[in-house]
Amino acid sequence: MLDYESLKIEANKIATPSTNNSFGIGNEYFTKHIEPSITKGDFPYTIIVPSELDKNQEYQDLLVLLELLKSYKIKPLFVMQDLHPYVFMKNRETANKLMLNIKSKVLEHGYEYLDTWSYKKEDFQIGSMTDIVHVGELGWLKIDQKIIEYFMKKEEKK
């Protein structure tokens, strides 16, 4: 058994500090990518959500994948990764609906699902991402914990 609370403390110590922003984004990334966007007025970012989901190829591919996994009796663990909610603020409500739709499709097939998407900014934990799209130490700890628990359950059944 792992002590996840101690690991969270360690993850916070290891996490890349951000001293030039309050978003928890690494200093170098913030300076190179975010500050120029702020200067140009291109900040915060918009999440592009397909207007007609039934015509979106990536969404259709997900549905095909879900059926393929079902036909082979594979029970995967799906992880929904976040987009930094302090950076990707525009169109977030529409994106939230899309995330809930994807989640429901995965759950309908009986698959495990770790939802790390922040539906509200207040749900976001600084340190769970290193920049605007990449998982940080705290985020990986949460994902790793879910993977371990998921596969440990399978081992216990054998």
PDB file of C-alpha atoms in Angstrom:
ATOM      1  CA  MET A   1       0.000   0.000   0.000  1.00  0.00           C
ATOM      2  CA  LEU A   2       1.270   3.408  -0.923  1.00  0.00           C
ATOM      3  CA  ASP A   3       0.890   6.463   1.286  1.00  0.00           C
ATOM      4  CA  TYR A   4      -0.633   8.858  -1.234  1.00  0.00           C
ATOM      5  CA  GLU A   5      -0.809  11.759   1.212  1.00  0.00           C
ATOM      6  CA  SER A   6       2.986  11.603   1.704  1.00  0.00           C
ATOM      7  CA  LEU A   7       3.429  11.288  -2.036  1.00  0.00           C
ATOM      8  CA  LYS A   8       1.318  14.443  -2.538  1.00  0.00           C
ATOM      9  CA  ILE A   9       3.659  16.324  -0.211  1.00  0.00           C
ATOM     10  CA  GLU A  10       6.653  15.032  -2.211  1.00  0.00           C
ATOM     11  CA  ALA A  11       4.955  15.909  -5.505  1.00  0.00           C
ATOM     12  CA  ASN A  12       4.445  19.473  -4.287  1.00  0.00           C
ATOM     13  CA  LYS A  13       8.152  19.698  -3.420  1.00  0.00           C
ATOM     14  CA  ILE A  14       9.180  18.380  -6.844  1.00  0.00           C
ATOM     15  CA  ALA A  15       6.673  20.410  -8.861  1.00  0.00           C
ATOM     16  CA  THR A  16       8.205  23.126 -11.009  1.00  0.00           C
ATOM     17  CA  PRO A  17       7.762  26.376  -9.116  1.00  0.00           C
ATOM     18  CA  SER A  18       6.049  29.273 -10.808  1.00  0.00           C
ATOM     19  CA  THR A  19       7.203  32.594  -9.472  1.00  0.00           C
ATOM     20  CA  ASN A  20       6.218  34.829 -12.382  1.00  0.00           C
ATOM     21  CA  ASN A  21       2.512  33.849 -12.516  1.00  0.00           C
ATOM     22  CA  SER A  22      -0.295  32.711 -10.259  1.00  0.00           C
ATOM     23  CA  PHE A  23      -1.490  29.943 -12.595  1.00  0.00           C
ATOM     24  CA  GLY A  24       1.037  27.322 -11.504  1.00  0.00           C
ATOM     25  CA  ILE A  25       2.565  27.336 -14.980  1.00  0.00           C
ATOM     26  CA  GLY A  26       6.337  26.883 -15.190  1.00  0.00           C
ATOM     27  CA  ASN A  27       8.156  30.214 -15.421  1.00  0.00           C
ATOM     28  CA  GLU A  28       9.926  29.493 -18.700  1.00  0.00           C
ATOM     29  CA  TYR A  29       6.755  28.296 -20.455  1.00  0.00           C
ATOM     30  CA  PHE A  30       4.776  31.260 -19.130  1.00  0.00           C
ATOM     31  CA  THR A  31       7.386  33.772 -20.314  1.00  0.00           C
ATOM     32  CA  LYS A  32       7.822  32.171 -23.736  1.00  0.00           C
ATOM     33  CA  HIS A  33       4.201  31.341 -24.607  1.00  0.00           C
ATOM     34  CA  ILE A  34       1.653  33.013 -22.339  1.00  0.00           C
ATOM     35  CA  GLU A  35       3.081  36.507 -21.843  1.00  0.00           C
ATOM     36  CA  PRO A  36       3.224  37.199 -25.612  1.00  0.00           C
ATOM     37  CA  SER A  37      -0.424  36.101 -25.902  1.00  0.00           C
ATOM     38  CA  ILE A  38      -1.398  38.434 -23.069  1.00  0.00           C
ATOM     39  CA  THR A  39       0.508  41.295 -24.737  1.00  0.00           C
ATOM     40  CA  LYS A  40      -1.256  40.635 -28.086  1.00  0.00           C
ATOM     41  CA  GLY A  41      -4.669  40.398 -26.411  1.00  0.00           C
ATOM     42  CA  ASP A  42      -5.026  36.721 -27.362  1.00  0.00           C
ATOM     43  CA  PHE A  43      -5.511  35.615 -23.781  1.00  0.00           C
ATOM     44  CA  PRO A  44      -7.339  33.730 -22.334  1.00  0.00           C
ATOM     45  CA  TYR A  45      -7.587  30.968 -24.934  1.00  0.00           C
ATOM     46  CA  THR A  46     -10.682  29.497 -26.534  1.00  0.00           C
ATOM     47  CA  ILE A  47     -11.431  25.792 -26.521  1.00  0.00           C
ATOM     48  CA  ILE A  48     -12.530  24.820 -30.005  1.00  0.00           C
ATOM     49  CA  VAL A  49     -15.475  22.454 -29.797  1.00  0.00           C
ATOM     50  CA  PRO A  50     -16.957  20.893 -32.929  1.00  0.00           C
ATOM     51  CA  SER A  51     -20.394  22.334 -33.679  1.00  0.00           C
ATOM     52  CA  GLU A  52     -21.755  19.078 -35.098  1.00  0.00           C
ATOM     53  CA  LEU A  53     -20.380  16.293 -32.944  1.00  0.00           C
ATOM     54  CA  ASP A  54     -21.937  13.535 -35.035  1.00  0.00           C
ATOM     55  CA  LYS A  55     -19.872  14.759 -38.015  1.00  0.00           C
ATOM     56  CA  ASN A  56     -16.599  15.089 -36.080  1.00  0.00           C
ATOM     57  CA  GLN A  57     -14.097  12.406 -37.138  1.00  0.00           C
ATOM     58  CA  GLU A  58     -12.274  12.220 -33.782  1.00  0.00           C
ATOM     59  CA  TYR A  59     -15.547  11.718 -31.920  1.00  0.00           C
ATOM     60  CA  GLN A  60     -16.644   9.053 -34.399  1.00  0.00           C
ATOM     61  CA  ASP A  61     -13.252   7.356 -33.969  1.00  0.00           C
ATOM     62  CA  LEU A  62     -13.812   7.282 -30.207  1.00  0.00           C
ATOM     63  CA  LEU A  63     -17.186   5.587 -30.688  1.00  0.00           C
ATOM     64  CA  VAL A  64     -15.590   3.016 -33.023  1.00  0.00           C
ATOM     65  CA  LEU A  65     -12.810   2.414 -30.482  1.00  0.00           C
ATOM     66  CA  LEU A  66     -15.358   1.843 -27.712  1.00  0.00           C
ATOM     67  CA  GLU A  67     -17.134  -0.767 -29.838  1.00  0.00           C
ATOM     68  CA  LEU A  68     -13.852  -2.406 -30.863  1.00  0.00           C
ATOM     69  CA  LEU A  69     -12.761  -2.732 -27.243  1.00  0.00           C
ATOM     70  CA  LYS A  70     -16.169  -4.166 -26.372  1.00  0.00           C
ATOM     71  CA  SER A  71     -15.968  -6.738 -29.178  1.00  0.00           C
ATOM     72  CA  TYR A  72     -12.570  -7.923 -27.905  1.00  0.00           C
ATOM     73  CA  LYS A  73     -13.800  -7.885 -24.279  1.00  0.00           C
ATOM     74  CA  ILE A  74     -11.060  -5.431 -23.293  1.00  0.00           C
ATOM     75  CA  LYS A  75     -11.758  -3.396 -20.148  1.00  0.00           C
ATOM     76  CA  PRO A  76      -9.578  -0.277 -20.422  1.00  0.00           C
ATOM     77  CA  LEU A  77      -9.142   2.611 -18.049  1.00  0.00           C
ATOM     78  CA  PHE A  78      -9.832   5.963 -19.708  1.00  0.00           C
ATOM     79  CA  VAL A  79      -8.325   9.187 -18.370  1.00  0.00           C
ATOM     80  CA  MET A  80      -9.782  12.566 -19.318  1.00  0.00           C
ATOM     81  CA  GLN A  81      -6.981  15.077 -19.106  1.00  0.00           C
ATOM     82  CA  ASP A  82      -7.645  18.708 -18.289  1.00  0.00           C
ATOM     83  CA  LEU A  83      -6.868  21.874 -20.195  1.00  0.00           C
ATOM     84  CA  HIS A  84      -5.666  24.526 -17.749  1.00  0.00           C
ATOM     85  CA  PRO A  85      -8.904  26.294 -16.745  1.00  0.00           C
ATOM     86  CA  TYR A  86      -7.200  29.618 -15.984  1.00  0.00           C
ATOM     87  CA  VAL A  87      -5.823  29.697 -19.526  1.00  0.00           C
ATOM     88  CA  PHE A  88      -8.547  27.942 -21.528  1.00  0.00           C
ATOM     89  CA  MET A  89     -11.487  29.954 -20.222  1.00  0.00           C
ATOM     90  CA  LYS A  90     -13.349  30.898 -23.371  1.00  0.00           C
ATOM     91  CA  ASN A  91     -16.007  28.410 -24.473  1.00  0.00           C
ATOM     92  CA  ARG A  92     -15.416  26.270 -21.385  1.00  0.00           C
ATOM     93  CA  GLU A  93     -19.137  25.698 -20.735  1.00  0.00           C
ATOM     94  CA  THR A  94     -19.526  24.194 -24.215  1.00  0.00           C
ATOM     95  CA  ALA A  95     -16.379  22.124 -23.663  1.00  0.00           C
ATOM     96  CA  ASN A  96     -17.792  20.918 -20.328  1.00  0.00           C
ATOM     97  CA  LYS A  97     -20.838  19.551 -22.172  1.00  0.00           C
ATOM     98  CA  LEU A  98     -18.535  17.747 -24.605  1.00  0.00           C
ATOM     99  CA  MET A  99     -16.503  16.255 -21.750  1.00  0.00           C
ATOM    100  CA  LEU A 100     -19.683  15.023 -20.052  1.00  0.00           C
ATOM    101  CA  ASN A 101     -20.839  13.529 -23.353  1.00  0.00           C
ATOM    102  CA  ILE A 102     -17.545  11.667 -23.821  1.00  0.00           C
ATOM    103  CA  LYS A 103     -17.640  10.498 -20.216  1.00  0.00           C
ATOM    104  CA  SER A 104     -21.173   9.179 -20.621  1.00  0.00           C
ATOM    105  CA  LYS A 105     -20.229   7.231 -23.769  1.00  0.00           C
ATOM    106  CA  VAL A 106     -17.279   5.611 -21.986  1.00  0.00           C
ATOM    107  CA  LEU A 107     -19.363   4.773 -18.908  1.00  0.00           C
ATOM    108  CA  GLU A 108     -22.210   3.412 -21.070  1.00  0.00           C
ATOM    109  CA  HIS A 109     -19.763   0.796 -22.301  1.00  0.00           C
ATOM    110  CA  GLY A 110     -18.927  -0.138 -18.708  1.00  0.00           C
ATOM    111  CA  TYR A 111     -15.364   1.170 -18.780  1.00  0.00           C
ATOM    112  CA  GLU A 112     -13.500   2.799 -15.913  1.00  0.00           C
ATOM    113  CA  TYR A 113     -13.009   6.543 -16.252  1.00  0.00           C
ATOM    114  CA  LEU A 114     -10.777   8.938 -14.351  1.00  0.00           C
ATOM    115  CA  ASP A 115     -12.089  12.434 -14.871  1.00  0.00           C
ATOM    116  CA  THR A 116      -9.375  15.023 -14.229  1.00  0.00           C
ATOM    117  CA  TRP A 117     -11.236  17.713 -16.175  1.00  0.00           C
ATOM    118  CA  SER A 118     -11.926  20.855 -14.123  1.00  0.00           C
ATOM    119  CA  TYR A 119     -15.536  21.766 -14.770  1.00  0.00           C
ATOM    120  CA  LYS A 120     -15.063  24.871 -12.623  1.00  0.00           C
ATOM    121  CA  LYS A 121     -11.850  26.833 -12.075  1.00  0.00           C
ATOM    122  CA  GLU A 122     -12.284  26.309  -8.338  1.00  0.00           C
ATOM    123  CA  ASP A 123     -11.913  22.539  -8.883  1.00  0.00           C
ATOM    124  CA  PHE A 124      -8.451  22.948 -10.429  1.00  0.00           C
ATOM    125  CA  GLN A 125      -5.465  22.167  -8.255  1.00  0.00           C
ATOM    126  CA  ILE A 126      -2.334  24.207  -8.909  1.00  0.00           C
ATOM    127  CA  GLY A 127       0.532  21.768  -9.506  1.00  0.00           C
ATOM    128  CA  SER A 128      -1.585  19.235 -11.341  1.00  0.00           C
ATOM    129  CA  MET A 129      -0.238  20.625 -14.636  1.00  0.00           C
ATOM    130  CA  THR A 130       3.177  21.965 -15.627  1.00  0.00           C
ATOM    131  CA  ASP A 131       1.881  24.253 -18.352  1.00  0.00           C
ATOM    132  CA  ILE A 132      -1.467  24.582 -20.110  1.00  0.00           C
ATOM    133  CA  VAL A 133      -1.923  20.985 -21.315  1.00  0.00           C
ATOM    134  CA  HIS A 134       0.715  18.731 -19.723  1.00  0.00           C
ATOM    135  CA  VAL A 135       0.146  16.809 -16.517  1.00  0.00           C
ATOM    136  CA  GLY A 136       2.359  17.834 -13.598  1.00  0.00           C
ATOM    137  CA  GLU A 137       3.560  15.927 -10.535  1.00  0.00           C
ATOM    138  CA  LEU A 138       0.241  16.116  -8.665  1.00  0.00           C
ATOM    139  CA  GLY A 139      -1.680  15.182 -11.784  1.00  0.00           C
ATOM    140  CA  TRP A 140       0.523  12.162 -12.417  1.00  0.00           C
ATOM    141  CA  LEU A 141       0.139  11.077  -8.813  1.00  0.00           C
ATOM    142  CA  LYS A 142      -3.649  11.072  -9.202  1.00  0.00           C
ATOM    143  CA  ILE A 143      -3.430   9.166 -12.500  1.00  0.00           C
ATOM    144  CA  ASP A 144      -0.872   6.687 -11.141  1.00  0.00           C
ATOM    145  CA  GLN A 145      -3.031   6.052  -8.077  1.00  0.00           C
ATOM    146  CA  LYS A 146      -6.044   5.282 -10.280  1.00  0.00           C
ATOM    147  CA  ILE A 147      -4.000   2.975 -12.533  1.00  0.00           C
ATOM    148  CA  ILE A 148      -2.610   1.087  -9.537  1.00  0.00           C
ATOM    149  CA  GLU A 149      -6.038   0.741  -7.919  1.00  0.00           C
ATOM    150  CA  TYR A 150      -7.624  -0.316 -11.226  1.00  0.00           C
ATOM    151  CA  PHE A 151      -5.113  -3.054 -11.967  1.00  0.00           C
ATOM    152  CA  MET A 152      -4.838  -4.186  -8.346  1.00  0.00           C
ATOM    153  CA  LYS A 153      -8.602  -4.900  -8.417  1.00  0.00           C
ATOM    154  CA  LYS A 154      -8.077  -7.036 -11.512  1.00  0.00           C
ATOM    155  CA  GLU A 155      -5.204  -8.935  -9.864  1.00  0.00           C
ATOM    156  CA  GLU A 156      -7.303  -9.649  -6.774  1.00  0.00           C
ATOM    157  CA  LYS A 157     -10.028 -11.238  -8.937  1.00  0.00           C
ATOM    158  CA  LYS A 158      -7.603 -13.773 -10.451  1.00  0.00           C
TER     159      LYS A 158
END
